[in-house]
Short mmCIF file of C-alpha atoms in Angstrom, two decimals:
data_model
loop_
_atom_site.label_atom_id
_atom_site.label_comp_id
_atom_site.label_asym_id
_atom_site.label_seq_id
_atom_site.Cartn_x
_atom_site.Cartn_y
_atom_site.Cartn_z
CA UNK A 1037 -0.07 -0.05 0.01
CA UNK A 1038 1.38 3.34 -1.02
CA UNK A 1039 1.44 5.84 2.19
CA UNK A 1040 1.10 9.29 0.63
CA UNK A 1041 3.47 11.05 3.34
CA UNK A 1042 5.98 13.77 2.56
CA UNK A 1043 8.20 11.28 1.23
CA UNK A 1044 6.05 8.56 0.25
CA UNK A 1045 6.73 5.02 1.10
CA UNK A 1046 4.97 1.49 0.91
CA UNK A 1047 3.83 -0.82 3.84
CA UNK A 1048 2.54 -4.57 3.24
CA UNK A 1049 -1.47 -4.66 3.15
CA UNK A 1050 -1.50 -7.70 5.49
CA UNK A 1051 0.63 -8.67 8.39
CA UNK A 1052 3.61 -10.66 7.21
CA UNK A 1053 3.77 -14.39 7.22
CA UNK A 1054 6.94 -16.33 5.93
CA UNK A 1055 8.03 -18.44 3.25
CA UNK A 1056 11.13 -20.18 2.25
CA UNK A 1057 13.05 -19.19 -1.00
CA UNK A 1058 11.16 -21.96 -2.89
CA UNK A 1059 7.94 -20.24 -1.85
CA UNK A 1060 6.77 -23.06 0.69
CA UNK A 1061 4.79 -21.61 3.60
CA UNK A 1062 6.46 -21.57 7.05
CA UNK A 1063 4.01 -22.74 10.02
CA UNK A 1064 3.15 -19.48 12.24
CA UNK A 1065 3.08 -21.61 15.02
CA UNK A 1066 6.80 -22.26 15.10
CA UNK A 1067 9.38 -19.77 15.76
CA UNK A 1068 11.63 -19.65 12.38
CA UNK A 1069 14.95 -19.63 14.20
CA UNK A 1070 17.78 -19.36 11.85
CA UNK A 1071 16.19 -20.53 8.76
CA UNK A 1072 16.41 -18.17 5.89
CA UNK A 1073 12.79 -17.17 5.35
CA UNK A 1074 11.43 -14.13 3.58
CA UNK A 1075 8.31 -11.91 4.59
CA UNK A 1076 5.35 -12.03 2.36
CA UNK A 1077 1.65 -10.24 2.71
CA UNK A 1078 -1.00 -12.71 2.01
CA UNK A 1079 -4.65 -12.07 2.77
CA UNK A 1080 -6.00 -15.03 4.97
CA UNK A 1081 -2.77 -16.29 6.12
CA UNK A 1082 -2.07 -16.52 9.60
CA UNK A 1083 0.68 -14.05 10.44
CA UNK A 1084 3.79 -14.71 12.20
CA UNK A 1085 4.28 -13.65 15.46
CA UNK A 1086 6.14 -14.01 18.30
CA UNK A 1087 9.92 -14.11 16.87
CA UNK A 1088 12.98 -11.78 17.74
CA UNK A 1089 13.41 -8.46 15.94
CA UNK A 1090 16.64 -9.74 14.14
CA UNK A 1091 14.40 -12.42 12.65
CA UNK A 1092 11.60 -10.13 11.63
CA UNK A 1093 14.21 -7.66 9.92
CA UNK A 1094 16.25 -10.53 8.19
CA UNK A 1095 12.85 -11.83 6.79
CA UNK A 1096 11.78 -8.39 5.73
CA UNK A 1097 15.09 -7.76 3.91
CA UNK A 1098 14.87 -11.37 2.07
CA UNK A 1099 11.92 -10.17 0.67
CA UNK A 1100 13.58 -6.42 -0.46
CA UNK A 1101 11.66 -4.66 2.34
CA UNK A 1102 12.69 -3.15 5.83
CA UNK A 1103 10.90 -2.64 8.84
CA UNK A 1104 8.90 0.75 9.33
CA UNK A 1105 10.33 3.55 11.49
CA UNK A 1106 8.00 4.62 14.11
CA UNK A 1107 7.06 7.78 12.30
CA UNK A 1108 6.18 5.58 9.31
CA UNK A 1109 4.27 3.07 11.25
CA UNK A 1110 2.23 5.63 13.00
CA UNK A 1111 1.36 7.35 9.65
CA UNK A 1112 0.26 4.27 8.22
CA UNK A 1113 -1.70 3.33 11.40
CA UNK A 1114 -3.46 6.72 12.09
CA UNK A 1115 -3.80 8.13 8.54
CA UNK A 1116 -3.94 11.50 7.47
CA UNK A 1117 -5.56 13.65 9.08
CA UNK A 1118 -4.11 11.84 12.00
CA UNK A 1119 -6.73 9.62 14.13
CA UNK A 1120 -6.49 7.92 17.02
CA UNK A 1121 -7.23 4.45 15.76
CA UNK A 1122 -6.89 3.45 12.35
CA UNK A 1123 -10.83 3.62 11.82
CA UNK A 1124 -11.25 6.96 13.76
CA UNK A 1125 -11.12 8.52 17.05
CA UNK A 1126 -13.36 6.60 19.06
CA UNK A 1127 -12.40 3.12 20.16
CA UNK A 1128 -14.55 0.37 18.99
CA UNK A 1129 -13.73 -2.80 20.91
CA UNK A 1130 -13.59 -5.66 18.84
CA UNK A 1131 -13.39 -3.97 15.57
CA UNK A 1132 -9.89 -5.06 15.54
CA UNK A 1133 -8.15 -8.27 17.42
CA UNK A 1134 -7.51 -5.83 20.18
CA UNK A 1135 -9.02 -7.09 23.40
CA UNK A 1136 -8.14 -10.45 25.64
CA UNK A 1137 -8.55 -10.61 29.37
CA UNK A 1138 -4.83 -11.45 29.27
CA UNK A 1139 -1.96 -10.66 27.09
CA UNK A 1140 -1.25 -14.33 25.62
CA UNK A 1141 2.38 -14.36 27.00
CA UNK A 1142 0.96 -13.62 30.55
CA UNK A 1143 -1.39 -16.59 30.07
CA UNK A 1144 1.52 -18.80 29.29
CA UNK A 1145 4.42 -17.21 31.56
CA UNK A 1146 2.88 -14.74 33.88
CA UNK A 1147 4.28 -11.72 32.54
CA UNK A 1148 4.82 -10.06 29.21
CA UNK A 1149 8.33 -11.81 28.31
CA UNK A 1150 9.47 -14.47 26.02
CA UNK A 1151 7.91 -12.76 23.23
CA UNK A 1152 9.65 -14.81 20.63
CA UNK A 1153 8.21 -18.27 22.17
CA UNK A 1154 5.94 -20.12 19.48
CA UNK A 1155 3.63 -21.34 22.15
CA UNK A 1156 2.01 -17.95 22.21
CA UNK A 1157 0.81 -18.13 18.64
CA UNK A 1158 -0.77 -21.68 19.36
CA UNK A 1159 -3.26 -20.27 22.19
CA UNK A 1160 -6.83 -20.24 20.96
CA UNK A 1161 -7.79 -17.08 19.16
CA UNK A 1162 -4.31 -15.29 19.23
CA UNK A 1163 -3.67 -13.82 15.83
CA UNK A 1164 -6.43 -13.86 13.34
CA UNK A 1165 -6.03 -14.61 9.77
CA UNK A 1166 -4.63 -11.35 7.78
CA UNK A 1167 -7.27 -9.27 6.71
CA UNK A 1168 -10.15 -10.93 8.08
CA UNK A 1169 -11.17 -8.38 10.75
CA UNK A 1170 -12.87 -6.42 7.93
CA UNK A 1171 -13.41 -3.34 10.23
CA UNK A 1172 -9.78 -3.31 10.99
CA UNK A 1173 -8.47 -1.36 8.14
CA UNK A 1174 -6.81 2.16 7.64
CA UNK A 1175 -8.06 4.74 5.22
CA UNK A 1176 -4.98 3.88 3.05
CA UNK A 1177 -6.09 0.51 3.08
CA UNK A 1178 -3.65 -1.19 5.42
CA UNK A 1179 -5.20 -4.31 7.47
CA UNK A 1180 -4.69 -5.24 11.10
CA UNK A 1181 -2.31 -2.44 12.09
CA UNK A 1182 -3.89 -2.21 15.42
CA UNK A 1183 -4.32 -5.34 17.31
CA UNK A 1184 -3.71 -8.95 16.25
CA UNK A 1185 -0.15 -8.82 16.79
CA UNK A 1186 2.67 -6.78 18.03
CA UNK A 1187 4.70 -4.92 15.14
CA UNK A 1188 8.53 -4.92 14.91
CA UNK A 1189 9.75 -1.16 14.22
CA UNK A 1190 13.25 0.26 13.46
CA UNK A 1191 13.54 3.24 15.55
CA UNK A 1192 16.40 5.39 14.53
CA UNK A 1193 15.77 7.50 17.76
CA UNK A 1194 17.00 4.41 19.93
CA UNK A 1195 18.96 2.80 17.02
CA UNK A 1196 17.27 -0.46 17.58
CA UNK A 1197 14.41 -2.48 16.67
CA UNK A 1198 11.54 -2.70 19.22
CA UNK A 1199 7.82 -3.82 19.37
CA UNK A 1200 5.29 -1.35 19.04
CA UNK A 1201 1.38 -1.91 19.39
CA UNK A 1202 -1.53 0.62 19.40
CA UNK A 1203 -3.88 -0.94 21.82
#
């Protein structure tokens, strides 16, 4: 999706799933480890979650992409003019996959740690298939940029990758 910012850029329409160089899908229920996989944007695929930032960055780079900066991610999420949520300024619970009684990591480990554990994606009703929450789309056409999974961004201010999520 082309984001019409001062310096336009593109973001994937759907959250990334992973494939091998031969195009074989990687199961989102397993951490990719050191496998040479690339990120693809596929409607209806379970997105790959719960992996380290270096793995996410490498998968982006193998696909000829890169993680968004914080500013790029926020613009893609909030639109222009800026809104609080991708769909407007008023929170609409359950429009996106954005409500659980406990974070999945807390359910498994008692705290938000081990975010690269493949067990998290195996809990019931964690990541929805990409694009299936039809109301969770920005004005620019980016799906699931709020909720569903945490996103890795490349933050030049901190000179490292970190997880961001608008909830």
